[in-house]
Coordinates of C-alpha atoms in Angstrom, one line a residue:
M185 CA -22.7 5.2 13.6
L186 CA -26.0 7.1 14.2
T187 CA -29.2 5.2 13.5
V188 CA -32.4 7.0 14.1
G189 CA -35.9 5.6 13.3
G190 CA -38.7 7.8 12.0
L191 CA -38.4 11.4 10.7
V192 CA -35.0 12.9 11.4
R193 CA -34.3 16.6 11.2
C194 CA -30.6 17.4 11.6
R195 CA -29.1 20.7 12.4
V196 CA -25.4 20.8 11.5
L197 CA -23.1 23.8 12.2
Q198 CA -21.3 23.9 8.9
P199 CA -17.6 24.4 9.1
R200 CA -15.7 26.6 6.6
A201 CA -14.2 24.9 3.6
R202 CA -11.2 22.8 4.6
D203 CA -8.9 20.7 2.6
V204 CA -8.3 17.0 3.1
L205 CA -5.5 17.6 5.6
S206 CA -7.6 19.6 7.9
R207 CA -10.2 16.9 7.9
W208 CA -7.6 14.5 9.1
A209 CA -6.1 16.8 11.7
S210 CA -9.2 18.5 13.2
P211 CA -12.4 16.9 14.6
V212 CA -15.6 17.6 12.9
L213 CA -18.1 20.0 14.6
P214 CA -20.7 18.5 16.9
L215 CA -24.0 17.2 15.5
T216 CA -27.3 17.1 17.2
C217 CA -30.3 15.5 15.7
T218 CA -33.9 16.2 16.5
T219 CA -36.1 13.2 16.2
E220 CA -39.7 12.6 17.0
S221 CA -38.7 11.0 20.3
G222 CA -36.4 13.8 21.4
V223 CA -32.9 15.2 21.0
R224 CA -29.7 13.3 21.5
P225 CA -26.1 13.9 20.4
A226 CA -24.4 11.9 17.7
S227 CA -20.9 10.6 17.8
G228 CA -18.2 12.4 15.8
V229 CA -18.1 9.7 13.3
G230 CA -21.7 10.3 12.5
G231 CA -21.0 14.0 12.4
A232 CA -18.3 13.4 9.8
S233 CA -20.8 11.5 7.7
A234 CA -23.5 14.1 8.0
A235 CA -21.1 16.9 7.2
G236 CA -21.4 15.5 3.6
G237 CA -18.9 14.6 1.0
W238 CA -17.0 11.5 0.1
Y239 CA -14.7 11.8 3.1
G240 CA -17.6 11.7 5.6
S241 CA -19.2 8.7 3.9
L242 CA -15.9 6.9 3.8
S243 CA -15.0 7.6 7.4
D244 CA -18.4 6.4 8.5
S245 CA -18.4 3.3 6.4
A246 CA -18.8 -0.3 7.7
P247 CA -15.2 -1.3 6.9
V248 CA -13.8 1.6 8.9
H249 CA -16.0 0.8 11.9
L250 CA -14.8 -2.8 11.6
C251 CA -11.2 -1.5 11.8
E252 CA -12.2 0.6 14.8
N253 CA -13.6 -2.4 16.6
F254 CA -10.4 -4.4 15.8
L255 CA -8.2 -1.7 17.3
V256 CA -10.3 -1.3 20.4
S257 CA -10.5 -5.1 20.9
A258 CA -6.8 -5.5 20.4
H259 CA -6.2 -2.9 23.1
Q260 CA -8.7 -4.4 25.5
V261 CA -7.5 -8.0 25.1
S262 CA -3.8 -7.2 25.3
G263 CA -4.0 -4.7 28.1
L264 CA -1.1 -2.8 26.6
P265 CA -0.8 1.0 26.5
W266 CA -2.4 2.5 23.4
W267 CA 0.9 3.3 21.6
L268 CA 2.2 -0.3 22.0
S269 CA -1.2 -1.7 21.2
I270 CA -1.3 0.2 17.9
A271 CA 2.2 -1.1 17.1
M272 CA 1.4 -4.7 17.9
A273 CA -1.9 -4.6 16.0
T274 CA -0.1 -3.2 13.0
A275 CA 2.6 -5.9 13.1
S276 CA 0.0 -8.7 13.6
I277 CA -2.3 -7.6 10.8
R278 CA 0.5 -7.0 8.3
T279 CA 2.1 -10.3 9.2
C280 CA -1.1 -12.3 8.9
I281 CA -2.4 -10.7 5.8
T282 CA 0.2 -8.8 3.7
L283 CA 3.2 -11.1 4.4
P284 CA 1.6 -14.2 2.8
L285 CA 0.5 -12.0 -0.1
A286 CA 4.0 -10.6 -0.5
A287 CA 5.3 -14.2 -0.7
Y288 CA 2.6 -15.1 -3.3
Q289 CA 3.7 -12.0 -5.3
L290 CA 7.3 -13.3 -5.4
I291 CA 6.0 -16.7 -6.6
I292 CA 4.1 -15.0 -9.5
I293 CA 6.9 -12.7 -10.4
A294 CA 9.4 -15.7 -10.5
K295 CA 7.0 -17.6 -12.8
V296 CA 6.6 -14.7 -15.1
E297 CA 10.4 -14.2 -15.3
A298 CA 10.9 -17.9 -16.0
L299 CA 8.6 -17.6 -19.0
Q300 CA 10.6 -14.7 -20.6
A301 CA 13.0 -17.1 -22.4
E302 CA 10.1 -19.1 -23.8
I303 CA 8.2 -16.0 -24.8
S304 CA 11.3 -14.7 -26.6
E305 CA 11.7 -17.9 -28.5
L306 CA 8.0 -17.9 -29.4
A307 CA 8.3 -14.3 -30.6
K308 CA 11.2 -15.2 -33.0
R309 CA 9.3 -18.1 -34.5
L310 CA 6.1 -16.1 -34.8
R311 CA 7.9 -13.2 -36.4
F312 CA 9.2 -15.6 -39.1
E313 CA 5.8 -17.2 -39.7
V314 CA 4.1 -13.8 -40.0
S315 CA 6.7 -12.6 -42.5
V316 CA 6.2 -15.7 -44.6
R317 CA 2.4 -15.4 -44.4
G318 CA 2.6 -11.7 -45.1
R319 CA 4.6 -12.3 -48.4
E320 CA 2.0 -14.9 -49.4
R321 CA -1.0 -12.6 -48.8
G322 CA 0.6 -9.3 -49.7
W323 CA 0.3 -7.7 -46.3
T324 CA 1.8 -4.3 -45.7
D325 CA 4.4 -3.8 -42.9
K326 CA 1.6 -2.3 -40.7
Q327 CA -0.7 -5.3 -41.3
S328 CA 2.2 -7.7 -40.5
R329 CA 3.0 -5.8 -37.2
V330 CA -0.7 -5.9 -36.2
Q331 CA -0.9 -9.7 -36.9
F332 CA 2.3 -10.3 -35.0
Q333 CA 1.3 -8.3 -31.9
K334 CA -2.2 -9.9 -31.8
N335 CA -0.9 -13.4 -32.1
L336 CA 1.9 -12.8 -29.6
R337 CA -0.6 -11.5 -27.0
R338 CA -2.7 -14.6 -27.5
L339 CA 0.3 -17.0 -27.1
V340 CA 1.6 -15.1 -24.1
S341 CA -1.9 -15.3 -22.5
Q342 CA -2.0 -19.0 -23.1
L343 CA 1.4 -19.4 -21.3
Y344 CA 0.1 -17.4 -18.3
V345 CA -2.9 -19.6 -18.1
R346 CA -0.8 -22.7 -18.4
D347 CA 1.5 -21.7 -15.5
N348 CA -1.2 -19.9 -13.6
C349 CA 0.9 -16.7 -13.3
H350 CA -1.0 -13.8 -14.9
P351 CA 0.9 -10.6 -13.9
F352 CA -2.2 -9.1 -12.5
K353 CA -2.0 -11.6 -9.6
A354 CA 1.3 -10.0 -8.6
S355 CA -0.7 -6.8 -7.9
L356 CA -3.0 -8.5 -5.4
L357 CA -0.8 -7.3 -2.6
V358 CA -1.5 -3.6 -3.5
W359 CA -5.3 -4.1 -3.9
V360 CA -5.4 -5.6 -0.4
Q361 CA -2.8 -3.4 1.4
L362 CA -4.0 0.0 0.2
P363 CA -7.7 -0.4 1.4
L364 CA -6.4 -1.9 4.6
W365 CA -4.1 1.1 5.2
V366 CA -6.8 3.6 4.4
G367 CA -9.3 1.8 6.7
L368 CA -7.0 1.6 9.7
S369 CA -5.9 5.2 9.1
L370 CA -9.5 6.5 9.1
A371 CA -10.3 4.3 12.1
L372 CA -7.4 5.8 14.2
R373 CA -8.4 9.3 13.1
N374 CA -12.0 8.6 14.3
L375 CA -10.9 7.1 17.6
S376 CA -8.5 10.0 18.2
L377 CA -10.8 12.8 17.4
D378 CA -14.4 11.7 17.3
R379 CA -14.8 9.3 20.2
P380 CA -15.1 11.2 23.5
A381 CA -15.2 7.9 25.5
L382 CA -11.7 7.0 24.2
H383 CA -10.2 10.5 24.0
G384 CA -8.9 10.4 27.5
E385 CA -7.2 7.0 27.1
L386 CA -5.6 8.0 23.8
A387 CA -4.5 11.4 25.3
A388 CA -2.6 9.5 28.0
G389 CA -1.7 6.5 25.8
G390 CA 1.5 7.8 24.2
A391 CA 5.1 7.4 25.3
L392 CA 8.4 9.2 25.3
W393 CA 8.2 12.4 23.1
F394 CA 4.6 11.8 22.0
P395 CA 2.6 11.3 25.3
D396 CA -0.7 12.5 23.7
L397 CA -1.8 10.4 20.7
T398 CA -4.6 12.7 19.9
V399 CA -2.4 15.7 18.9
P400 CA 0.3 15.9 16.2
D401 CA 3.9 15.1 17.0
S402 CA 5.4 18.6 17.6
T403 CA 8.9 17.2 17.6
W404 CA 8.5 15.8 14.0
V405 CA 10.4 12.7 15.1
L406 CA 7.7 10.3 13.9
P407 CA 7.1 12.1 10.6
V408 CA 10.8 12.2 9.8
C409 CA 11.2 8.5 10.8
L410 CA 8.3 7.7 8.5
G411 CA 9.8 9.5 5.6
L412 CA 13.2 8.0 6.0
T413 CA 11.8 4.5 6.3
N414 CA 9.8 4.9 3.1
L415 CA 12.8 6.3 1.3
L416 CA 14.9 3.4 2.5
I417 CA 12.3 0.9 1.2
L418 CA 12.4 2.6 -2.2
E419 CA 16.2 2.7 -2.4
V420 CA 16.4 -1.0 -1.5
F421 CA 13.8 -1.7 -4.3
S422 CA 15.7 0.4 -6.8
L423 CA 18.9 -1.6 -6.1
Q424 CA 17.1 -4.7 -7.4
R425 CA 16.4 -3.1 -10.7
V426 CA 19.3 -3.1 -13.2
G427 CA 18.9 -1.1 -16.3
A428 CA 15.6 0.5 -15.4
S429 CA 13.7 2.2 -18.2
R430 CA 13.0 5.9 -18.3
F431 CA 9.4 5.4 -17.3
Q432 CA 10.4 3.2 -14.3
R433 CA 12.9 5.9 -13.2
L434 CA 10.1 8.5 -13.4
V435 CA 7.8 6.4 -11.3
L436 CA 10.5 5.8 -8.7
N437 CA 11.2 9.5 -8.5
G438 CA 7.5 10.1 -8.1
F439 CA 7.4 7.8 -5.1
R440 CA 10.4 9.4 -3.7
G441 CA 8.7 12.8 -3.9
F442 CA 5.6 11.3 -2.3
S443 CA 7.7 9.9 0.6
V444 CA 9.1 13.3 1.3
L445 CA 5.6 14.8 1.1
M446 CA 4.3 12.4 3.7
I447 CA 6.6 14.0 6.3
P448 CA 4.7 17.3 6.6
I449 CA 1.4 15.4 6.2
A450 CA 2.3 13.2 9.1
A451 CA 3.2 16.2 11.2
T452 CA -0.4 17.6 10.9
V453 CA -2.3 14.4 11.9
P454 CA -2.8 12.9 15.4
S455 CA 0.3 11.1 16.6
S456 CA -1.7 7.8 16.6
L457 CA -1.8 8.0 12.8
A458 CA 1.8 9.0 12.4
L459 CA 2.7 6.1 14.7
Y460 CA 0.6 3.6 12.7
W461 CA 2.1 4.8 9.4
F462 CA 5.6 4.5 10.7
C463 CA 5.0 1.1 12.2
S464 CA 3.4 -0.1 9.0
S465 CA 6.3 1.0 6.9
L466 CA 8.8 -0.5 9.3
V467 CA 7.0 -3.8 9.4
G468 CA 6.8 -3.8 5.6
F469 CA 10.6 -3.1 5.3
S470 CA 11.3 -6.0 7.8
H471 CA 9.1 -8.3 5.7
N472 CA 11.0 -7.3 2.6
L473 CA 14.3 -8.2 4.2
L474 CA 12.9 -11.4 5.7
L475 CA 11.7 -12.7 2.3
R476 CA 15.3 -12.2 0.9
S477 CA 16.6 -14.9 3.3
P478 CA 17.6 -18.1 1.5
T479 CA 16.6 -20.1 4.5
V480 CA 13.1 -18.5 4.7
R481 CA 12.6 -18.9 1.0
R482 CA 13.4 -22.6 1.1
T483 CA 11.2 -23.1 4.2
V484 CA 8.1 -21.6 2.6
G485 CA 8.7 -23.0 -0.9
L486 CA 9.7 -19.7 -2.6
P487 CA 12.0 -19.7 -5.6
A488 CA 15.7 -19.9 -4.8
P489 CA 17.4 -16.5 -4.5
R490 CA 20.0 -15.4 -7.0
S491 CA 22.6 -15.2 -4.2
E492 CA 23.2 -17.0 -0.9
T493 CA 24.4 -13.8 0.7
P494 CA 21.6 -11.3 -0.1
Y495 CA 22.1 -9.0 2.8
R496 CA 25.8 -8.6 2.2
D497 CA 25.1 -8.0 -1.5
L498 CA 22.5 -5.4 -0.6
L499 CA 24.8 -3.6 1.7
S500 CA 27.6 -3.6 -0.8
A501 CA 25.3 -2.3 -3.5
F502 CA 24.0 0.4 -1.2
I503 CA 27.5 1.5 -0.2
S504 CA 28.7 1.4 -3.8
K505 CA 25.8 3.6 -5.0
Y506 CA 25.9 6.3 -2.2
W507 CA 29.3 6.3 -0.7
R508 CA 31.7 5.8 -3.6

């Protein structure tokens, strides 16, 4: 981040209009700032910020710099090559942060599901009481429906408070995981393209078919692996849902389309980003499978699974859906 005291006059060679993808894939143009004390170059991250727009501000924000420091520190402490350091950092941060939140999400969902029978019984009694009161007071059908819905929402909210399981708490994983994913992605983009001091290390820090982490994977192996992993996660999730509504099917198909769209996107960004995205999806999938284990669920105090053979049931459902 560039910090200059006093009067600052910046001359920026403005690039042509690019879309979001080109901002990920290409480094920003160099920036030189003239100050009262002289002229000195700024880092690429500062250049991204000075280039203007929400993307520049976001990539030069304090959380992104914190993610950069975390990745560099993990590499320096471990002494591993950059590709393995990125994979290990991804696994560690997802295991330490998102895995406990995923377990908490399962606890909340189980509590909400356990309340459905009580909510159904309350709804029946409330419907009868509203119909009786409606006849006494001469309510129309619309007024009766309004009274029923208002009182049912109040009773359901009281149940959620009583059992400490408001459904919004189940979305906590998303509200933490998404900013974390964006922050680490921007941090890797900055390290790969905007940090000359680290460019040489990252250029030689790859392995196998992606030796240079600062350029896109020309073989498309990482992008395709990313897309297939995301699709596999979605299909495993869909097998849990029996009798999904039309809206749920539309949402699922939308995520499927987004997973396919991520393949060409991952092919245009530095290999470090594609590697991180693939490792993040792979670790998330492994966590999903881990939390299905009856032994693990009993150990960490999660609700008992519906089956003692979840992996066999999952494989059977997968084969029945796609190969029969």
